[in-house]
Amino acid sequence: MARSKNGEAITARGRSRSALKKLRRFIRERKAASDLNAWRRGLAILGYIKKRRVIDLAAEYEVTRGSVNRWLQWYEAMGVEGLRTEKPPGPTPKLDAAQRDPLAALVDAGPLAAGYQSGVWTGPMIGDLIEQRFGARYHKHHVPRLLHELGFSIQRPRKRLARADAEQQANWLRKKFPAIKKRPAPVAAS
């Protein structure tokens, strides 16, 4: 962008009454949506249109002059749509939607139906299942995230004795446990 006087890097189309109305609406919407980065970009553009210097806007919003100039270019090229914050796309998922549905069905059916000896799924087992059936390898820490995206939650079995007598346990808690429970040491007489 060539050097220009304050407020003139944006053409008359970007400074028109309707464009300013859209810009002000954009600023209000972004503030209400707590998209503070886009709100700040909108305010900087509005300040520039009101003849404020780029260097002053950069100092006010704690960004570089290059950032403010880039925002001006975005606004000039695309209007307020150029100022919106977009979520970065990130890497493509290893399992697409067509593969996630069968995985959810396999997990629902249980490990025995999938050919495992255990009756309870573990993270490494599901990682192994994904690798065998779909050819994708997931890190053991990512498997729980993937399951959460599929609508599953971690369930851990409670540790209980299979042949325990509830009456004897209650009796032990009432009588024997208090007898062996640690008591405070007696206070020495001074």
Coordinates of N, CA and C in Angstrom, one line a residue:
M1 N 0.9 -1.2 0.0 CA 0.0 0.0 0.0 C 0.9 1.2 0.0
A2 N 0.7 2.1 -0.9 CA 1.4 3.4 -1.0 C 1.1 4.3 0.2
R3 N 2.0 5.1 0.5 CA 1.8 6.1 1.6 C 0.7 7.0 1.2
S4 N -0.2 7.3 2.1 CA -1.3 8.2 1.9 C -1.6 9.0 3.1
K5 N -2.4 10.0 2.9 CA -2.7 10.9 4.1 C -3.7 10.1 5.0
N6 N -3.7 10.5 6.2 CA -4.6 9.8 7.2 C -6.0 9.7 6.7
G7 N -6.6 8.5 6.8 CA -7.9 8.3 6.4 C -8.1 8.1 4.9
E8 N -7.1 8.3 4.1 CA -7.3 8.2 2.6 C -6.8 6.8 2.0
A9 N -6.3 5.9 2.8 CA -5.9 4.6 2.3 C -7.2 3.8 2.0
I10 N -8.3 4.3 2.6 CA -9.6 3.6 2.3 C -10.3 4.5 1.3
T11 N -10.8 3.9 0.2 CA -11.5 4.6 -0.8 C -12.8 5.2 -0.3
A12 N -13.4 6.0 -1.2 CA -14.7 6.6 -0.8 C -15.7 5.6 -0.6
R13 N -15.7 4.4 -1.3 CA -16.6 3.4 -1.1 C -16.6 2.9 0.4
G14 N -15.4 2.7 0.9 CA -15.2 2.2 2.3 C -15.5 3.3 3.3
R15 N -15.6 4.6 2.9 CA -15.9 5.6 3.8 C -17.3 6.1 3.7
S16 N -18.1 5.5 2.8 CA -19.5 6.0 2.5 C -20.4 5.8 3.8
R17 N -21.5 6.5 3.8 CA -22.4 6.4 4.9 C -22.8 5.0 5.2
S18 N -23.2 4.2 4.1 CA -23.6 2.8 4.3 C -22.5 1.9 4.9
A19 N -21.3 2.2 4.4 CA -20.1 1.4 4.8 C -19.8 1.7 6.3
L20 N -20.0 3.0 6.7 CA -19.7 3.3 8.1 C -20.8 2.7 9.0
K21 N -22.0 2.7 8.5 CA -23.1 2.1 9.3 C -22.9 0.6 9.5
K22 N -22.4 -0.1 8.4 CA -22.1 -1.5 8.6 C -20.9 -1.7 9.5
L23 N -19.9 -0.8 9.5 CA -18.8 -0.9 10.3 C -19.2 -0.7 11.8
R24 N -20.0 0.3 12.1 CA -20.4 0.5 13.5 C -21.3 -0.7 14.0
R25 N -22.1 -1.2 13.1 CA -22.9 -2.4 13.5 C -22.0 -3.6 13.8
F26 N -21.0 -3.8 12.9 CA -20.0 -4.8 13.1 C -19.3 -4.7 14.4
I27 N -18.9 -3.5 14.8 CA -18.2 -3.2 16.1 C -19.1 -3.6 17.2
R28 N -20.4 -3.2 17.2 CA -21.3 -3.6 18.3 C -21.5 -5.1 18.4
E29 N -21.7 -5.7 17.2 CA -21.9 -7.2 17.2 C -20.7 -7.9 17.7
R30 N -19.5 -7.5 17.3 CA -18.3 -8.2 17.8 C -18.1 -8.0 19.3
K31 N -18.4 -6.8 19.8 CA -18.3 -6.6 21.2 C -19.3 -7.5 22.0
A32 N -20.5 -7.6 21.5 CA -21.6 -8.4 22.1 C -21.2 -9.9 22.1
A33 N -20.5 -10.3 21.0 CA -20.1 -11.7 20.9 C -18.8 -12.0 21.6
S34 N -18.2 -11.0 22.2 CA -16.9 -11.1 22.9 C -15.8 -11.5 22.0
D35 N -15.9 -11.1 20.7 CA -14.8 -11.3 19.7 C -14.0 -10.1 19.8
L36 N -13.1 -10.0 20.8 CA -12.4 -8.7 21.0 C -11.4 -8.4 20.0
N37 N -10.8 -9.4 19.3 CA -9.9 -9.1 18.3 C -10.5 -8.4 17.1
A38 N -11.7 -8.9 16.6 CA -12.4 -8.3 15.5 C -13.0 -6.9 15.9
W39 N -13.4 -6.8 17.2 CA -13.9 -5.5 17.7 C -12.8 -4.5 17.7
R40 N -11.6 -4.9 18.1 CA -10.4 -4.0 18.1 C -10.1 -3.6 16.6
R41 N -10.1 -4.5 15.7 CA -9.9 -4.2 14.3 C -10.9 -3.2 13.8
G42 N -12.1 -3.4 14.1 CA -13.2 -2.5 13.6 C -13.0 -1.1 14.2
L43 N -12.6 -1.0 15.5 CA -12.4 0.3 16.1 C -11.2 1.0 15.5
A44 N -10.1 0.2 15.1 CA -9.0 0.8 14.5 C -9.3 1.4 13.1
I45 N -10.1 0.7 12.4 CA -10.6 1.1 11.0 C -11.4 2.4 11.2
L46 N -12.3 2.4 12.1 CA -13.1 3.6 12.4 C -12.3 4.8 12.8
G47 N -11.3 4.6 13.6 CA -10.4 5.6 14.0 C -9.6 6.1 12.8
Y48 N -9.1 5.3 11.9 CA -8.4 5.7 10.8 C -9.3 6.5 9.8
I49 N -10.5 6.1 9.7 CA -11.4 6.9 8.8 C -11.7 8.3 9.4
K50 N -11.6 8.4 10.7 CA -11.7 9.7 11.4 C -10.4 10.5 11.4
K51 N -9.5 10.1 10.6 CA -8.2 10.8 10.3 C -7.2 10.6 11.4
R52 N -7.3 9.5 12.2 CA -6.2 9.2 13.2 C -5.1 8.6 12.5
R53 N -3.9 8.8 13.0 CA -2.7 8.2 12.4 C -2.5 6.7 12.7
V54 N -1.9 6.0 11.8 CA -1.7 4.6 12.0 C -0.9 4.3 13.2
I55 N 0.2 5.1 13.4 CA 1.1 4.9 14.5 C 0.4 5.1 15.8
D56 N -0.5 6.0 15.9 CA -1.3 6.3 17.1 C -2.3 5.1 17.4
L57 N -2.9 4.6 16.3 CA -3.8 3.5 16.5 C -3.1 2.2 16.9
A58 N -1.9 2.0 16.4 CA -1.1 0.9 16.7 C -0.7 1.0 18.2
A59 N -0.3 2.1 18.7 CA 0.0 2.3 20.1 C -1.2 2.1 21.0
E60 N -2.3 2.6 20.6 CA -3.5 2.5 21.4 C -4.0 1.0 21.5
Y61 N -3.9 0.3 20.5 CA -4.3 -1.1 20.5 C -3.2 -2.1 20.7
E62 N -2.0 -1.6 21.0 CA -0.9 -2.4 21.4 C -0.5 -3.4 20.3
V63 N -0.5 -3.0 19.0 CA -0.1 -3.8 17.9 C 0.9 -3.1 17.1
T64 N 1.5 -3.7 16.1 CA 2.4 -3.0 15.2 C 1.7 -2.2 14.2
R65 N 2.5 -1.3 13.6 CA 1.9 -0.5 12.5 C 1.5 -1.4 11.3
G66 N 2.3 -2.4 11.1 CA 2.1 -3.4 10.1 C 0.7 -4.1 10.2
S67 N 0.4 -4.4 11.5 CA -1.0 -5.0 11.8 C -2.1 -4.1 11.4
V68 N -2.0 -2.8 11.8 CA -3.0 -1.8 11.4 C -3.1 -1.7 9.9
N69 N -2.0 -1.6 9.2 CA -2.0 -1.5 7.8 C -2.6 -2.7 7.1
R70 N -2.3 -3.9 7.7 CA -2.9 -5.1 7.2 C -4.5 -5.1 7.3
W71 N -4.9 -4.6 8.5 CA -6.4 -4.5 8.7 C -7.0 -3.5 7.7
L72 N -6.3 -2.4 7.4 CA -6.8 -1.5 6.4 C -6.9 -2.2 5.1
Q73 N -5.9 -3.0 4.7 CA -6.0 -3.7 3.4 C -7.2 -4.6 3.4
W74 N -7.4 -5.4 4.5 CA -8.5 -6.3 4.6 C -9.8 -5.6 4.4
Y75 N -10.0 -4.5 5.1 CA -11.2 -3.7 5.0 C -11.4 -3.1 3.6
E76 N -10.4 -2.7 3.0 CA -10.5 -2.1 1.7 C -10.9 -3.2 0.7
A77 N -10.3 -4.4 0.8 CA -10.6 -5.5 -0.1 C -11.9 -6.1 0.1
M78 N -12.3 -6.4 1.4 CA -13.5 -7.2 1.6 C -14.5 -6.5 2.5
G79 N -14.3 -5.3 2.9 CA -15.3 -4.6 3.8 C -15.2 -5.2 5.2
V80 N -16.3 -5.1 6.0 CA -16.2 -5.6 7.3 C -16.0 -7.1 7.4
E81 N -16.4 -7.9 6.4 CA -16.1 -9.3 6.4 C -14.7 -9.7 6.5
G82 N -13.8 -8.8 6.0 CA -12.4 -9.0 6.0 C -11.8 -8.8 7.4
L83 N -12.6 -8.3 8.3 CA -12.2 -8.1 9.7 C -12.6 -9.2 10.7
R84 N -13.4 -10.1 10.2 CA -13.9 -11.1 11.1 C -12.8 -12.1 11.5
T85 N -13.0 -12.7 12.7 CA -12.0 -13.7 13.1 C -12.5 -15.0 12.7
E86 N -11.6 -15.8 12.0 CA -11.9 -17.1 11.6 C -11.1 -18.1 12.4
K87 N -11.8 -19.2 12.7 CA -11.1 -20.3 13.4 C -10.1 -20.9 12.4
P88 N -8.9 -21.1 12.8 CA -7.9 -21.8 11.9 C -8.4 -23.2 11.6
P89 N -8.2 -23.7 10.4 CA -8.7 -25.0 10.0 C -8.1 -26.2 10.7
G90 N -6.8 -26.1 11.0 CA -6.1 -27.2 11.7 C -5.9 -28.3 10.7
P91 N -5.3 -29.4 11.2 CA -5.0 -30.5 10.3 C -6.3 -31.3 10.0
T92 N -6.3 -32.0 8.9 CA -7.4 -32.8 8.6 C -7.5 -34.0 9.6
P93 N -8.7 -34.4 10.0 CA -8.8 -35.5 11.0 C -8.4 -36.8 10.3
K94 N -7.8 -37.7 11.2 CA -7.4 -39.0 10.7 C -8.6 -39.9 10.3
L95 N -9.7 -39.7 11.1 CA -10.9 -40.4 10.8 C -12.0 -39.4 10.3
D96 N -12.5 -39.7 9.1 CA -13.6 -38.7 8.6 C -14.9 -39.1 9.2
A97 N -16.0 -38.4 8.9 CA -17.3 -38.6 9.5 C -17.8 -40.0 9.1
A98 N -17.5 -40.5 7.9 CA -18.0 -41.8 7.5 C -17.3 -42.9 8.3
Q99 N -16.1 -42.7 8.9 CA -15.5 -43.7 9.7 C -15.8 -43.6 11.2
R100 N -16.2 -42.4 11.6 CA -16.5 -42.2 13.0 C -17.8 -42.9 13.4
D101 N -18.8 -42.9 12.6 CA -20.0 -43.6 12.9 C -19.8 -45.1 13.1
P102 N -19.1 -45.8 12.2 CA -18.9 -47.2 12.5 C -18.0 -47.4 13.8
L103 N -17.1 -46.5 14.1 CA -16.3 -46.6 15.3 C -17.2 -46.5 16.5
A104 N -18.1 -45.5 16.5 CA -19.0 -45.4 17.6 C -19.8 -46.6 17.8
A105 N -20.3 -47.3 16.7 CA -21.1 -48.5 16.8 C -20.2 -49.6 17.4
L106 N -18.9 -49.7 17.0 CA -18.0 -50.7 17.5 C -17.8 -50.5 19.0
V107 N -17.6 -49.3 19.5 CA -17.4 -49.0 20.9 C -18.7 -49.4 21.7
D108 N -19.8 -49.0 21.1 CA -21.1 -49.3 21.8 C -21.3 -50.8 21.9
A109 N -20.9 -51.6 20.9 CA -21.1 -53.0 21.0 C -20.2 -53.7 22.1
G110 N -19.1 -53.1 22.4 CA -18.3 -53.6 23.5 C -17.0 -54.3 23.0
P111 N -16.1 -54.5 23.8 CA -14.8 -55.1 23.4 C -14.9 -56.6 23.0
L112 N -15.9 -57.3 23.6 CA -16.0 -58.7 23.3 C -16.5 -58.9 21.9
A113 N -17.4 -58.0 21.4 CA -17.9 -58.1 20.1 C -16.9 -57.7 19.1
A114 N -15.9 -56.9 19.5 CA -14.8 -56.6 18.6 C -13.6 -57.6 18.6
G115 N -13.8 -58.6 19.4 CA -12.8 -59.7 19.4 C -11.7 -59.6 20.5
Y116 N -12.0 -58.7 21.5 CA -11.0 -58.6 22.6 C -11.5 -59.5 23.8
Q117 N -10.5 -59.9 24.7 CA -10.8 -60.8 25.8 C -11.5 -60.0 26.9
S118 N -11.2 -58.8 27.1 CA -11.7 -58.0 28.3 C -13.2 -57.6 28.0
G119 N -13.9 -57.3 29.1 CA -15.2 -56.9 29.0 C -15.4 -55.4 29.1
V120 N -14.2 -54.7 29.3 CA -14.2 -53.3 29.5 C -13.2 -52.6 28.6
W121 N -13.6 -51.6 27.9 CA -12.7 -50.9 27.0 C -11.6 -50.1 27.8
T122 N -10.4 -50.1 27.2 CA -9.4 -49.2 27.7 C -8.9 -48.4 26.5
G123 N -8.3 -47.3 26.8 CA -7.8 -46.4 25.8 C -6.9 -47.1 24.8
P124 N -5.9 -47.8 25.2 CA -5.0 -48.5 24.3 C -5.8 -49.6 23.4
M125 N -6.8 -50.2 24.0 CA -7.6 -51.1 23.2 C -8.3 -50.4 22.1
I126 N -8.9 -49.3 22.4 CA -9.6 -48.5 21.3 C -8.6 -48.0 20.3
G127 N -7.4 -47.6 20.7 CA -6.4 -47.1 19.8 C -6.0 -48.3 18.9
D128 N -5.9 -49.5 19.4 CA -5.6 -50.6 18.6 C -6.7 -51.0 17.6
L129 N -7.9 -50.9 18.1 CA -9.1 -51.1 17.3 C -9.1 -50.1 16.1
I130 N -8.9 -48.9 16.4 CA -8.9 -47.9 15.3 C -7.8 -48.2 14.3
E131 N -6.6 -48.6 14.8 CA -5.5 -48.9 13.8 C -5.8 -50.1 13.0
Q132 N -6.4 -51.1 13.6 CA -6.7 -52.4 12.9 C -7.8 -52.1 11.8
R133 N -8.9 -51.5 12.3 CA -10.1 -51.3 11.4 C -10.0 -50.2 10.4
F134 N -9.3 -49.1 10.8 CA -9.4 -47.9 9.9 C -8.0 -47.5 9.4
G135 N -6.9 -48.1 10.0 CA -5.6 -47.8 9.5 C -5.0 -46.5 10.0
A136 N -5.6 -45.9 11.0 CA -5.2 -44.6 11.6 C -4.6 -44.9 13.0
R137 N -3.5 -44.2 13.3 CA -2.9 -44.4 14.6 C -3.1 -43.1 15.4
Y138 N -3.7 -43.2 16.6 CA -3.9 -42.1 17.5 C -3.0 -42.3 18.7
H139 N -2.5 -41.2 19.2 CA -1.7 -41.2 20.4 C -2.7 -41.5 21.6
K140 N -2.1 -42.2 22.6 CA -3.0 -42.7 23.7 C -3.7 -41.5 24.4
H141 N -3.1 -40.4 24.4 CA -3.8 -39.2 25.1 C -4.9 -38.6 24.2
H142 N -4.9 -38.9 22.9 CA -5.9 -38.3 22.0 C -7.1 -39.2 22.0
V143 N -7.0 -40.5 22.3 CA -8.2 -41.4 22.2 C -9.3 -40.9 23.0
P144 N -9.1 -40.5 24.3 CA -10.2 -40.0 25.1 C -10.9 -38.8 24.5
R145 N -10.1 -37.9 23.9 CA -10.7 -36.7 23.2 C -11.6 -37.2 22.1
L146 N -11.1 -38.1 21.3 CA -11.9 -38.6 20.2 C -13.2 -39.2 20.7
L147 N -13.1 -40.0 21.7 CA -14.3 -40.7 22.3 C -15.3 -39.6 22.8
H148 N -14.8 -38.6 23.4 CA -15.6 -37.5 23.9 C -16.4 -36.8 22.7
E149 N -15.6 -36.6 21.6 CA -16.3 -36.0 20.4 C -17.4 -36.9 19.9
L150 N -17.2 -38.2 20.1 CA -18.3 -39.2 19.6 C -19.4 -39.3 20.6
G151 N -19.3 -38.7 21.8 CA -20.4 -38.7 22.7 C -20.2 -39.7 23.9
F152 N -19.0 -40.2 24.0 CA -18.7 -41.2 25.1 C -18.0 -40.4 26.2
S153 N -18.2 -41.0 27.4 CA -17.4 -40.4 28.6 C -16.7 -41.6 29.3
I154 N -15.7 -41.2 30.1 CA -14.9 -42.2 30.8 C -15.7 -42.7 31.9
Q155 N -15.8 -44.0 32.0 CA -16.5 -44.7 33.1 C -15.5 -45.7 33.7
R156 N -15.3 -45.5 35.0 CA -14.3 -46.4 35.7 C -15.1 -47.3 36.6
P157 N -14.9 -48.6 36.6 CA -15.6 -49.5 37.5 C -15.2 -49.2 39.0
R158 N -16.2 -49.3 39.9 CA -15.9 -49.1 41.3 C -15.3 -50.4 41.8
K159 N -14.3 -50.2 42.7 CA -13.6 -51.4 43.3 C -14.4 -51.9 44.5
R160 N -15.0 -53.1 44.3 CA -15.7 -53.7 45.3 C -15.4 -55.2 45.3
L161 N -15.5 -55.8 46.5 CA -15.3 -57.2 46.6 C -16.5 -58.0 46.1
A162 N -16.3 -59.0 45.3 CA -17.5 -59.7 44.7 C -18.3 -60.4 45.7
R163 N -17.6 -61.0 46.8 CA -18.3 -61.8 47.7 C -18.5 -61.2 49.1
A164 N -18.4 -59.9 49.1 CA -18.4 -59.1 50.4 C -19.8 -59.2 51.0
D165 N -19.9 -59.3 52.3 CA -21.1 -59.2 53.1 C -21.3 -57.8 53.6
A166 N -22.4 -57.2 53.1 CA -22.6 -55.8 53.4 C -22.8 -55.6 54.9
E167 N -23.5 -56.6 55.6 CA -23.8 -56.5 57.0 C -22.5 -56.5 57.8
Q168 N -21.6 -57.4 57.5 CA -20.3 -57.5 58.2 C -19.4 -56.3 58.0
Q169 N -19.5 -55.7 56.7 CA -18.7 -54.5 56.5 C -19.3 -53.3 57.3
A170 N -20.6 -53.2 57.5 CA -21.1 -52.1 58.3 C -20.8 -52.3 59.8
N171 N -20.8 -53.6 60.2 CA -20.4 -53.9 61.6 C -18.9 -53.5 61.8
W172 N -18.1 -53.8 60.9 CA -16.7 -53.5 61.0 C -16.5 -52.0 61.1
L173 N -17.2 -51.3 60.2 CA -17.0 -49.8 60.3 C -17.5 -49.2 61.6
R174 N -18.6 -49.8 62.2 CA -19.1 -49.3 63.4 C -18.3 -49.6 64.6
K175 N -17.7 -50.8 64.7 CA -17.1 -51.3 65.9 C -15.6 -51.4 65.8
K176 N -15.1 -52.1 64.9 CA -13.6 -52.3 64.8 C -12.8 -51.1 64.3
F177 N -13.3 -50.5 63.3 CA -12.6 -49.4 62.7 C -12.3 -48.3 63.7
P178 N -13.3 -47.8 64.5 CA -13.0 -46.8 65.5 C -12.0 -47.2 66.5
A179 N -11.9 -48.5 66.8 CA -10.9 -49.0 67.8 C -9.5 -48.9 67.3
I180 N -9.3 -49.2 66.0 CA -8.0 -49.1 65.4 C -7.6 -47.8 64.8
K181 N -8.6 -47.0 64.6 CA -8.3 -45.7 64.0 C -7.3 -44.9 64.8
K182 N -6.5 -44.2 64.1 CA -5.4 -43.4 64.8 C -6.1 -42.3 65.6
R183 N -5.6 -42.2 66.9 CA -6.1 -41.2 67.8 C -5.0 -40.2 68.0
P184 N -5.3 -38.9 68.4 CA -4.3 -38.0 68.7 C -3.5 -38.4 69.9
A185 N -2.2 -38.1 69.8 CA -1.3 -38.5 70.9 C -1.7 -37.7 72.2
P186 N -1.6 -38.3 73.3 CA -1.9 -37.7 74.6 C -1.0 -36.5 74.8
V187 N -1.6 -35.4 75.3 CA -0.8 -34.2 75.6 C 0.0 -34.4 76.9
A188 N 1.3 -34.1 76.8 CA 2.2 -34.3 78.0 C 1.9 -33.2 79.0
A189 N 1.9 -33.6 80.3 CA 1.7 -32.6 81.3 C 2.9 -31.8 81.5
S190 N 2.7 -30.5 81.7 CA 3.8 -29.6 81.8 C 4.0 -29.1 83.2

